Structure formats: structure tokens, C-alpha cells
Coordinates of N, CA, C and O in Angstrom, one line a residue:
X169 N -38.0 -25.4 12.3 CA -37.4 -24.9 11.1 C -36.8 -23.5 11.3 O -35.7 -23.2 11.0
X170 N -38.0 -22.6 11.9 CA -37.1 -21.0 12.2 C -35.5 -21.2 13.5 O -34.7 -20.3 13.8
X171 N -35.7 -22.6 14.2 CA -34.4 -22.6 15.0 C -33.3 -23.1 14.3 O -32.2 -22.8 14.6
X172 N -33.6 -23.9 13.2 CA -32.4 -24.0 12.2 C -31.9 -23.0 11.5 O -30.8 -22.6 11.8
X173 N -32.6 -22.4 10.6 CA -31.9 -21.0 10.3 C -31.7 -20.1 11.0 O -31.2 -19.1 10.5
X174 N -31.9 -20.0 12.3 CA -31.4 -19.3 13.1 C -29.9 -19.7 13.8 O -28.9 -19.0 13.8
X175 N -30.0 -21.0 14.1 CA -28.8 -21.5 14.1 C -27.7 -21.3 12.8 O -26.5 -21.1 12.7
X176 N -28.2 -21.3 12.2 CA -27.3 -21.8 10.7 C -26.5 -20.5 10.2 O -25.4 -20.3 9.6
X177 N -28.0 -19.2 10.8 CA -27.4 -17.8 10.2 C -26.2 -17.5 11.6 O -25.1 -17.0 11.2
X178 N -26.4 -17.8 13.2 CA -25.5 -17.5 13.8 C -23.9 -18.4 13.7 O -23.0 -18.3 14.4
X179 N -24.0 -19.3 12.5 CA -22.7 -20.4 12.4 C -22.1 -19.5 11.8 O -21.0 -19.3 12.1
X180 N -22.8 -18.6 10.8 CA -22.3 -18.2 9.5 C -21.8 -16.9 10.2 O -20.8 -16.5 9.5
X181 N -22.2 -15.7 11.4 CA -22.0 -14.9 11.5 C -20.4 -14.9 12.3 O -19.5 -14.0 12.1
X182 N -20.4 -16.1 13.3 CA -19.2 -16.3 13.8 C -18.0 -17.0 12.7 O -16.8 -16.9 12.9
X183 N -18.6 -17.6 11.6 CA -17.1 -18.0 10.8 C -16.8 -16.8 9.8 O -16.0 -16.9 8.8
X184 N -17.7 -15.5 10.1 CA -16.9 -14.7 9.0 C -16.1 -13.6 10.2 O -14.9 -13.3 10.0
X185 N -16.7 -13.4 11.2 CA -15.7 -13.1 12.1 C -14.6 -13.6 12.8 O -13.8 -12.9 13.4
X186 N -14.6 -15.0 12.8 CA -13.3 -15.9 12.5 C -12.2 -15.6 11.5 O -11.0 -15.5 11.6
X187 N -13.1 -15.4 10.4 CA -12.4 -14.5 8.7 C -11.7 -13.5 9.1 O -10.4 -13.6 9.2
X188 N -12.3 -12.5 9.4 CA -11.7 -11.7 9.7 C -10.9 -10.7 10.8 O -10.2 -9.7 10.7
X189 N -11.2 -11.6 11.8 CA -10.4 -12.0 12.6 C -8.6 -12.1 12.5 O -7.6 -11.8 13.0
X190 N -9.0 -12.6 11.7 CA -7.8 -13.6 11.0 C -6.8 -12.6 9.6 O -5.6 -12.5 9.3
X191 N -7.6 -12.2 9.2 CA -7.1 -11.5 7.8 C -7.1 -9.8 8.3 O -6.8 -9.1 7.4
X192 N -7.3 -9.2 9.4 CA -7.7 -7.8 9.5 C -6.4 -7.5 9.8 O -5.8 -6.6 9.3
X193 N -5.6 -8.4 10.9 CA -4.4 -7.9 11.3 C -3.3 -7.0 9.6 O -2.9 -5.9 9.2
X194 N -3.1 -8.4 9.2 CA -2.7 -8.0 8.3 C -2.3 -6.9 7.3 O -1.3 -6.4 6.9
X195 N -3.7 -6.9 6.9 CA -4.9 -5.7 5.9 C -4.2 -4.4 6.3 O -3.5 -3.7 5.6
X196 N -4.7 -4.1 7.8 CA -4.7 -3.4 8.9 C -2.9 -2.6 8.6 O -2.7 -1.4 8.3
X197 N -2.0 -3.6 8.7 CA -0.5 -3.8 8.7 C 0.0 -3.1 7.4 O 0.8 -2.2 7.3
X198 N -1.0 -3.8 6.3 CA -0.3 -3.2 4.7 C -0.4 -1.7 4.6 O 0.4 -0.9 4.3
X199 N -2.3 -1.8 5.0 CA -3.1 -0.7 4.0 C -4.2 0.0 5.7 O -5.4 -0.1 6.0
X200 N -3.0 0.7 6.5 CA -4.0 1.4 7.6 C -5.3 2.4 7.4 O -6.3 2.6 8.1
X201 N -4.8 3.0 6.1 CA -5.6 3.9 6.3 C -6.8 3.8 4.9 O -7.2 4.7 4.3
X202 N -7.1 2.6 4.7 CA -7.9 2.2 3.8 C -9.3 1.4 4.4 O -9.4 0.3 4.9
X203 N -10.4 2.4 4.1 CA -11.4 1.8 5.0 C -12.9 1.3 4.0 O -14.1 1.7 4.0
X204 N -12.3 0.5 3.5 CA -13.0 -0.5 2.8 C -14.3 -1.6 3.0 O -13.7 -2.6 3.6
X205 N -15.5 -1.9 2.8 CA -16.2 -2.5 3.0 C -16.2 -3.8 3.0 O -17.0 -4.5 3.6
X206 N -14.9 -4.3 2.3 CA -14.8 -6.3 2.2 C -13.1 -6.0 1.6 O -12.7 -5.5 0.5
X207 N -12.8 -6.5 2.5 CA -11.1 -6.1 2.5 C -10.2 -7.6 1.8 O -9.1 -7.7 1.4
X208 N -11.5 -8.8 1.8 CA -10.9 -9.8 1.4 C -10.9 -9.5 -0.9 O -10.6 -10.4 -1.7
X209 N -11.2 -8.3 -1.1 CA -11.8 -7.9 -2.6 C -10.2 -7.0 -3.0 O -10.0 -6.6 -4.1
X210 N -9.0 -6.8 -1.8 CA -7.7 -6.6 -2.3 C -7.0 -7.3 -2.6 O -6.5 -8.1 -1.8
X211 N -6.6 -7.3 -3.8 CA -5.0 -8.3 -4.1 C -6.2 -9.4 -4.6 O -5.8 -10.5 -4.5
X212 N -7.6 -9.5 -5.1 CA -8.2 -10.9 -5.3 C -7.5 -11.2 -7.0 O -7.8 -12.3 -7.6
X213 N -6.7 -10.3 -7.7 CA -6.5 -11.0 -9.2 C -7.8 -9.8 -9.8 O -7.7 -9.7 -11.0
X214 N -8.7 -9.1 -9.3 CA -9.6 -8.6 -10.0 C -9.8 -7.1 -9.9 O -10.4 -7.0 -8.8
X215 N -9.7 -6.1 -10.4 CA -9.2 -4.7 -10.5 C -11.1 -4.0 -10.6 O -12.0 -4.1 -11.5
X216 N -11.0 -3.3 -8.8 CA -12.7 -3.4 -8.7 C -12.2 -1.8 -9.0 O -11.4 -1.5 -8.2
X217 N -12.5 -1.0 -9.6 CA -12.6 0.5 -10.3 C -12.6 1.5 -9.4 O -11.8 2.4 -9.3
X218 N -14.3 1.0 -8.5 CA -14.6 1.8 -7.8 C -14.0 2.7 -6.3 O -13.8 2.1 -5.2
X219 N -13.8 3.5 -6.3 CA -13.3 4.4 -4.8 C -13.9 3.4 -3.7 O -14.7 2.6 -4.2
X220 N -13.7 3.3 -2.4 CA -11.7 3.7 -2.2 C -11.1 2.5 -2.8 O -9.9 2.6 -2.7
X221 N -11.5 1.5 -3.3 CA -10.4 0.1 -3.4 C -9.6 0.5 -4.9 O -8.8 -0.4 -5.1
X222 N -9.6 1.1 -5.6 CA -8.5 1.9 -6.9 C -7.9 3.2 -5.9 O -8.3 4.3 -6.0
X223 N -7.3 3.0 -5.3 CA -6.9 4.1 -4.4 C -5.3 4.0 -4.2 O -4.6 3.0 -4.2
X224 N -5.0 5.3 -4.1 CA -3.4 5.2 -3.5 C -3.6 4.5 -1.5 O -2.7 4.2 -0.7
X225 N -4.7 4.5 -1.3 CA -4.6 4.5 0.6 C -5.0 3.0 0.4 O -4.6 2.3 1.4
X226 N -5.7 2.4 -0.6 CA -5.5 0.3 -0.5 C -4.6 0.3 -1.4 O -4.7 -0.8 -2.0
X227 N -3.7 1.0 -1.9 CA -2.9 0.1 -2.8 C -3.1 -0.7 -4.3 O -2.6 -1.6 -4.9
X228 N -4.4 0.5 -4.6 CA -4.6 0.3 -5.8 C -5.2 -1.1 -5.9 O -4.6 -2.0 -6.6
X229 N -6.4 -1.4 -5.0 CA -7.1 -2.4 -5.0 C -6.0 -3.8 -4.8 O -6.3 -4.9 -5.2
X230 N -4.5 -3.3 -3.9 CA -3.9 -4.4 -3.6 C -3.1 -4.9 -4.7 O -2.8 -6.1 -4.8
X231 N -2.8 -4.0 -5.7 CA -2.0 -4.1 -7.0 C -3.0 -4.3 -7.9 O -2.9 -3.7 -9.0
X232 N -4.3 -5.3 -7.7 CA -4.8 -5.3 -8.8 C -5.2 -4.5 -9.6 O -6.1 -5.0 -10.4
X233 N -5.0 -3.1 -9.8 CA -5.3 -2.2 -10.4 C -4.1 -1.0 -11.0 O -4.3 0.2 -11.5
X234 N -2.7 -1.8 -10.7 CA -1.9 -1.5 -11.3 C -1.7 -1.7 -12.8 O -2.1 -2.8 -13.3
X235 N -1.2 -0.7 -13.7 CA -0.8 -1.6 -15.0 C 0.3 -2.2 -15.2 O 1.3 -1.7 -14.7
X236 N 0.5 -3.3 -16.1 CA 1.7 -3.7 -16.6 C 3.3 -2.9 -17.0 O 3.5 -2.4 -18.1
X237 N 3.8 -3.0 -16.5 CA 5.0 -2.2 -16.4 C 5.6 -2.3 -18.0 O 6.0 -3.2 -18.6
X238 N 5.3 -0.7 -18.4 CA 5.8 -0.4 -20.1 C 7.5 -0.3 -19.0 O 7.7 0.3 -18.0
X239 N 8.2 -1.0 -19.5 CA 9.5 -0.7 -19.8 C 10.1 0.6 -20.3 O 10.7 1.4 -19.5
X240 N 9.9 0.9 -21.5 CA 10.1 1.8 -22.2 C 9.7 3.4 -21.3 O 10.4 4.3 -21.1
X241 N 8.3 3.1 -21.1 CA 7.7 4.2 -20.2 C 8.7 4.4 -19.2 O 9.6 5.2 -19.4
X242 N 8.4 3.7 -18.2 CA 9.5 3.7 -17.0 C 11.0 4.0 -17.2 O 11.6 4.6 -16.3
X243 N 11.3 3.7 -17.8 CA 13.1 3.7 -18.5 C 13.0 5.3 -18.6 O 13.4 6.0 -17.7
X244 N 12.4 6.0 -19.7 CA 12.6 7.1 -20.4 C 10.7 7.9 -20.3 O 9.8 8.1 -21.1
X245 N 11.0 8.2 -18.8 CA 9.4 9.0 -18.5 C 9.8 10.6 -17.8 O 10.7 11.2 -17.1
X246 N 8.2 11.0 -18.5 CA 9.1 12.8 -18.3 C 8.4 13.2 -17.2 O 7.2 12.8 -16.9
X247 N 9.1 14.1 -16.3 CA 9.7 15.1 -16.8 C 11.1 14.7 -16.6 O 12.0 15.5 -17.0
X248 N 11.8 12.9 -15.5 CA 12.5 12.6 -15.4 C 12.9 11.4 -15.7 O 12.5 10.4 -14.9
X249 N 13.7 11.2 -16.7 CA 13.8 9.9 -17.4 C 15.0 9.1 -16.9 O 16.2 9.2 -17.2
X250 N 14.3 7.9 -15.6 CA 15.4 7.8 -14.5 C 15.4 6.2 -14.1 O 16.4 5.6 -13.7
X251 N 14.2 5.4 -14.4 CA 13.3 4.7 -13.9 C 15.0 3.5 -14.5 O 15.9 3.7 -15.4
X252 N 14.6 2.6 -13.6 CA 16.0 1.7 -13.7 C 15.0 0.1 -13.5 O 14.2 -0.3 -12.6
X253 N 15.3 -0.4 -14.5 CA 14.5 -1.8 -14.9 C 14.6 -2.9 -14.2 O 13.6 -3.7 -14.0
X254 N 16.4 -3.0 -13.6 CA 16.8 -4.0 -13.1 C 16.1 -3.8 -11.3 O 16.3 -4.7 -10.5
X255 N 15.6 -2.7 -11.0 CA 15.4 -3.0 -9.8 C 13.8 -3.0 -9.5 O 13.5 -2.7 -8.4
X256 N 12.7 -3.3 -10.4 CA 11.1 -3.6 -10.3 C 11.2 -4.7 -10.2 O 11.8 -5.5 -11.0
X257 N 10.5 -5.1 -9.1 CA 10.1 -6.5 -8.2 C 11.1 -6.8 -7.5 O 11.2 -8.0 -7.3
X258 N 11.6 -6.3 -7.1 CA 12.8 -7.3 -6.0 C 12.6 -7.1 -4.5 O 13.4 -7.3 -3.6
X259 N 11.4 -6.4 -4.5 CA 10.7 -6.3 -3.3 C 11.3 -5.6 -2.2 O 11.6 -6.1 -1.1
X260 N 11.7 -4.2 -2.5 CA 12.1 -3.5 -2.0 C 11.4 -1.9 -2.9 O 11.3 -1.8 -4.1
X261 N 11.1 -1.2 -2.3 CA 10.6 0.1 -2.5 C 11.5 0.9 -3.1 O 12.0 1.6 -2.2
X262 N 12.0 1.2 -4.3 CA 12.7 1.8 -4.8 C 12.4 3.2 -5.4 O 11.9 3.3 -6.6
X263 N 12.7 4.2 -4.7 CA 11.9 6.0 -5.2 C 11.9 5.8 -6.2 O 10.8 5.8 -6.7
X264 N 13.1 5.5 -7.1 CA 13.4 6.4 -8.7 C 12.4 5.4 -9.4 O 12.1 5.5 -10.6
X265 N 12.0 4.6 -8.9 CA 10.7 3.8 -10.1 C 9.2 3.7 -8.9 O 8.1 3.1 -9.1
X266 N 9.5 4.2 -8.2 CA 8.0 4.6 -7.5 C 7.1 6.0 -8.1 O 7.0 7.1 -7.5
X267 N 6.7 5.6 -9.4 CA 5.3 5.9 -10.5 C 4.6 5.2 -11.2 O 4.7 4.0 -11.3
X268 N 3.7 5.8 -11.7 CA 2.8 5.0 -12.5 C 3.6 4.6 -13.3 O 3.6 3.4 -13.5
X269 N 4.5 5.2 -14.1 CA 5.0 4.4 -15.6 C 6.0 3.1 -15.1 O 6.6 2.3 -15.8
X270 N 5.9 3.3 -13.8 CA 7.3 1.7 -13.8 C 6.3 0.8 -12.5 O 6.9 0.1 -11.7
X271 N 4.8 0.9 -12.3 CA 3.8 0.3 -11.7 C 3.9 0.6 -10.2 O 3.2 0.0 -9.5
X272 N 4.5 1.5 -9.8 CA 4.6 1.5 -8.1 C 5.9 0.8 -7.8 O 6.0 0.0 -7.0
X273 N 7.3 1.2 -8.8 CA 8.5 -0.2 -8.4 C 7.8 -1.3 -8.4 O 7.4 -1.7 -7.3
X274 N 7.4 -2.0 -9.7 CA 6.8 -3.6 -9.4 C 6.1 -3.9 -8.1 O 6.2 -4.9 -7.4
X275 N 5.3 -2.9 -8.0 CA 3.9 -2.8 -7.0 C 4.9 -3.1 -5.9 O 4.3 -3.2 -4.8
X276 N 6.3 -3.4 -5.8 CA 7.3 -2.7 -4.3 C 6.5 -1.8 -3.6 O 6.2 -2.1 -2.5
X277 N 6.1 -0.9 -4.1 CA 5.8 0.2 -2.9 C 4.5 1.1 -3.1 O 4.3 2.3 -3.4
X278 N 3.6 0.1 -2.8 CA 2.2 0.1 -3.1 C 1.9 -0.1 -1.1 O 1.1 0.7 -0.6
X279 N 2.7 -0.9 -0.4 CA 2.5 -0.6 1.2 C 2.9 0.7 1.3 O 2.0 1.5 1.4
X280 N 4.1 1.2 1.5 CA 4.9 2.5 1.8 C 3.7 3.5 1.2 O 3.1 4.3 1.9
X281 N 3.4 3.5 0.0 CA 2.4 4.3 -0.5 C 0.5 4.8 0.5 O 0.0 5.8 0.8
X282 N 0.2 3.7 0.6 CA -0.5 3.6 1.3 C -0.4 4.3 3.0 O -1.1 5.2 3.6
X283 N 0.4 3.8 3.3 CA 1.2 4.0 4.6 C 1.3 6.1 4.7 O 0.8 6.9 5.4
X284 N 2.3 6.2 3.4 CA 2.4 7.5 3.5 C 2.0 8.0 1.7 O 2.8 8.0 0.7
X285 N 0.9 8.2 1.6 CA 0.1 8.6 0.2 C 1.1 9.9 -0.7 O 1.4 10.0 -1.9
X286 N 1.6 10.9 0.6 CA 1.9 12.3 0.5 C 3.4 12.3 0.5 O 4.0 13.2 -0.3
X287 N 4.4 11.4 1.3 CA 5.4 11.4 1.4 C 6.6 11.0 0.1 O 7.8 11.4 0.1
X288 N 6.1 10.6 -0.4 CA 6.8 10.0 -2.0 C 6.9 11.0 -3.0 O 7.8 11.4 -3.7
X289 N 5.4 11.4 -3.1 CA 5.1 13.3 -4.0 C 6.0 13.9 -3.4 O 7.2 14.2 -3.7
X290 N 5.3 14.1 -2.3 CA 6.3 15.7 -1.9 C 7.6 16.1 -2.1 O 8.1 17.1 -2.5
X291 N 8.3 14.4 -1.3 CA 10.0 14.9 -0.7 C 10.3 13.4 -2.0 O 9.9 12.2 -2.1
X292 N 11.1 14.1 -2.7 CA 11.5 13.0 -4.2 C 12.6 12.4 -3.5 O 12.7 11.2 -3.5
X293 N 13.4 13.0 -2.9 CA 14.8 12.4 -2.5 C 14.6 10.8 -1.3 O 15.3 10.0 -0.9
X294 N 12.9 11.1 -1.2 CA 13.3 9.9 0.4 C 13.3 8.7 -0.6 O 12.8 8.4 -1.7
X295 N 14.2 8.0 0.5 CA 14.5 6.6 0.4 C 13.5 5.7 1.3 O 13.6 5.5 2.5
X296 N 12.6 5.4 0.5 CA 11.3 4.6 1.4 C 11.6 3.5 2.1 O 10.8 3.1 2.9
X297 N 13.0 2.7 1.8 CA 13.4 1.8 2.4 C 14.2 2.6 4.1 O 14.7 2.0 5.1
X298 N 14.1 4.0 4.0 CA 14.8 4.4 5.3 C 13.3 4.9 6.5 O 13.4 5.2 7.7
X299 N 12.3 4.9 5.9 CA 11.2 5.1 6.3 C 11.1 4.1 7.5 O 11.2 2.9 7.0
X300 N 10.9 4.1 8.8 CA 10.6 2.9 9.6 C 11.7 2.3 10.1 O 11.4 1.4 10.9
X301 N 12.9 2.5 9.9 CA 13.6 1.3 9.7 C 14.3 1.4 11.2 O 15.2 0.7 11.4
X302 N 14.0 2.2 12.2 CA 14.6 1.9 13.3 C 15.4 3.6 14.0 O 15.4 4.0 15.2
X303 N 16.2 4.5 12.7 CA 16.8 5.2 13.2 C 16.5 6.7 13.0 O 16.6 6.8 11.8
X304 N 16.1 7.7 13.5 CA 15.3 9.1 13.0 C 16.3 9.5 12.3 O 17.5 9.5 12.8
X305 N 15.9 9.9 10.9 CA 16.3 11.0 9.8 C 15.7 12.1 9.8 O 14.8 12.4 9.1
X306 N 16.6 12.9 10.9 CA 15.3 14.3 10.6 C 16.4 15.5 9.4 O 17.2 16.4 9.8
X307 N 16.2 15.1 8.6 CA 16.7 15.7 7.0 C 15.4 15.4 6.1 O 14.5 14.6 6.3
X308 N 15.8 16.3 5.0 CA 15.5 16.3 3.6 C 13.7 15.6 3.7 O 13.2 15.0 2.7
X309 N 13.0 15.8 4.8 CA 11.6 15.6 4.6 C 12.0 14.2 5.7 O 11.8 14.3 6.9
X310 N 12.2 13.5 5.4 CA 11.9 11.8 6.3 C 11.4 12.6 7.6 O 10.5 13.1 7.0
X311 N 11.3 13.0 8.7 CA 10.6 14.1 9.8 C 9.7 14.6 9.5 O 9.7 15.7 10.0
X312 N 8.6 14.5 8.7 CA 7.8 15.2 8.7 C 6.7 14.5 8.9 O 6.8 13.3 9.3
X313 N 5.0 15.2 8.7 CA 3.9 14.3 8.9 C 3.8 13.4 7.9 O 3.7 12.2 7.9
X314 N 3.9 14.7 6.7 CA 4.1 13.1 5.8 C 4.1 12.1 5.4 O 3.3 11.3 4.9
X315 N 5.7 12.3 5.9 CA 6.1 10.9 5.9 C 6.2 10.1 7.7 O 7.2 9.5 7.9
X316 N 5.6 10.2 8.3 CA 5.1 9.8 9.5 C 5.9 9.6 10.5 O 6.3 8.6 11.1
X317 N 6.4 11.3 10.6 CA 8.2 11.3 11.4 C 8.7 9.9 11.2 O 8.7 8.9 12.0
X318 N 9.2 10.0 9.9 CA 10.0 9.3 9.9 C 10.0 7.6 10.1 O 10.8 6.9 10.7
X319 N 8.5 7.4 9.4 CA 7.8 6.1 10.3 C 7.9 6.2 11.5 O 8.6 5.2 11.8
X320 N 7.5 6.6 12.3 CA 8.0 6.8 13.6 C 9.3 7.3 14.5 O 9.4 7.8 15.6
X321 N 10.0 7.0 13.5 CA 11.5 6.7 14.3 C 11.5 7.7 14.9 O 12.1 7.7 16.0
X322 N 10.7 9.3 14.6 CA 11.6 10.3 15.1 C 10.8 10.6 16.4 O 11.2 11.6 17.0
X323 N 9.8 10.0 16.9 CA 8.9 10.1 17.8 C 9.4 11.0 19.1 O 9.0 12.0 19.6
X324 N 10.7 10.1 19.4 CA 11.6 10.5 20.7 C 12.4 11.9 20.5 O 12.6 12.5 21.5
X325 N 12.7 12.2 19.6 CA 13.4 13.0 19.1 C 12.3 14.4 19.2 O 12.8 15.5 19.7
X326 N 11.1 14.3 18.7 CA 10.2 15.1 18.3 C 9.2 16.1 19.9 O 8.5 17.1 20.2
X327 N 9.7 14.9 20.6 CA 8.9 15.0 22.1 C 9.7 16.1 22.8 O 9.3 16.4 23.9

């Protein structure tokens, strides 16, 4: 009887590390610097409150803890009433509606966020879609720690 549940508990220890195995890469990919206790509790549909998974570094529990995008808010929010409707969700990271009142650009840029927490506050002008993208911008903040020289790009440049 005690070699069956011993068996049964070592089945169960290797198929959650199978789990996550499987799911870390990813996680890892979105939300690096998010160091959470059960990573499969982001993005579940269920908005867990508690620090770190309500966080700008998971993504706001993985969107689930974003709110519903006021329109109105986002359109006409102060101190800069800029937020442009037609471009939330189309899955690209868009600055001028990367806030709370337009959801993170339709939770667009809830990775970039995470990625770089500091880089979106600080420097308003970056284009988060130029972040990573292959070529160093060492202007207007994209070079900085930040924003993670430049996602990288500026690595060679910086050496």
C-alpha cells in the first residue's frame, strides 16, 4: 500500500514537471521578470489581486486583471487626450493607447510592458514596436537600460 502511493506520488511529480516543462518556455518568453509561484494562474480568465500576479512585471495577472476598455476614457484622458480607438487589439503595441484608460492598447502591450516596466513611463515618444526589432536606435531613450538597449539591438554598438 505505502509502494503505491509512493509510486503514484512520484507519477504525479514527473507529470507536473512535464507541465512545466512545457509551459515555462513560453511564460519565461512573455513575462521574464515575473517570479510567480504557479505561472499556469496567468491569462486563466480569473483576476488573482494578489502581488506579484496583478503586476505590471506578469502582465497584470496575464490580462486578467485588466479593465474593460472605457472608450470614452481612452479617446479623451488627461493630461493627454490622444488614445485612438481604431488601433486597441490589433496586436501590435501601440504607445499612444499604452494606459490604463485604453487597457494596455487592448492588453497589446502587456508583454513589452512586462519586458520593459520603466521604458513606456519614462521615454513617451518610444515606439514599442521598434523595441527588439533587429536594428539599434540609440535616440530619444530606445538605448537605454530601460528600455533594454534597445531590446537588445544596441548590444554591439554599446560594447
Amino acid at each position: 500500500m505505502k509502494d503505491d502511493r509512493s509510486e503514484r506520488r512520484s507519477q504525479n511529480i514527473v507529470s507536473i514537471q512535464q507541465h512545466l516543462a512545457m509551459i515555462l518556455p513560453e511564460f519565461n518568453a512573455k513575462y521574464p521578470n515575473c517570479n510567480i509561484p504557479d505561472p499556469d494562474q496567468l491569462g486563466d480568465g480569473i483576476c488573482n489581486t494578489t502581488s506579484p500576479y496583478n503586476s505590471i512585471l506578469c502582465g497584470f495577472d496575464g490580462g486578467d486583471c485588466v479593465d474593460d476598455v472605457d472608450e470614452y476614457r481612452c479617446k479623451y484622458q488627461d493630461p493627454d487626450p490622444n488614445g485612438i480607438i481604431e488601433l486597441l487589439g490589433n496586436e501590435k503595441c501601440n504607445a499612444v493607447n499604452n494606459n490604463r484608460d485604453c487597457g494596455w492598447d487592448g492588453k497589446d502591450c502587456l508583454e513589452f510592458n512586462a519586458k520593459y516596466p520603466v521604458c513606456g513611463g519614462k521615454y513617451k515618444d518610444i515606439d514599442p514596436e521598434h523595441v527588439g526589432d533587429g536594428k539599434c536606435d540609440n535616440f530619444g531613450g530606445y538605448n537605454s537600460l530601460e528600455c533594454g538597449n534597445d531590446g537588445s539591438d544596441c548590444s554591439i554598438f554599446n560594447q
